[in-house]
Amino acid sequence: MSRSDAAPRPPNSSQLVGAAEAALETLAEEIAAKERQALDPRADCALDAADASAADEAVRRALAKAENAQRLREQKLVTLAILREGTFGVCGSCGADIDPERMTALPHTRLCVRCKQAHEPSPHS
């Protein structure tokens, strides 16, 4: 299927691009804040064992939140690329339209459900 036969670009794609760009800025700020937060408990060298344990836990939580924000940022970058390419809602494998519900749940997806399942390893292999 040629690109001209594929689903048209969403009419509000410029709004989606703007929203994705704004979300990327927010996520970058969140990642930086969480990384700074992870370093703050270590700034006080006079921690006793209980404080050190609590500080370690705070560091782990802050780093986990930063990692989650980074994964979300990567998904937003993929979504933005798809929007800019004009392939939002079109399966990158078979060229069929991707179900709108799937696009709402996973806007960064490049595959329809059928192709995604075909690309996943079988649980019985």
Steps between C-alpha positions, in 0.01 A plus 500: 500500500648834405504793739231674292267200557563496876281665759513879483699693754282587799333838449623621837857373460649846559321509836629150577854606407474806726369290787778242452766772494359658818491160669863441403604827663310414817652151510852636452446733796357212707793274418751768599312571824488131595869457427580805718271358770695175490820688575362720782486236780867423437604861550488462881804296602398478866223241453459227759412144390122557509528828314734342247250219440215748456718709270585192292130419466424860398775480239360171363149648476622818332709304248208265424276801436767651275528173306121483458494859377783419258304203357195723457719764334630240253141401417410866444800538267376203295149649490639833385701331224192310383297821492768686307537213252125507440469131587300537822233228504656296220663162566867508407491132407183439297389859430151449641332753724574447868189482718429846648463347848850353469635839386336668799650248742841476329554805278864397451405168339606430144321166466137387486396228743526225238856596401605552862381148586676359193828665608482376861664168583260219565469412872517132400834515316 
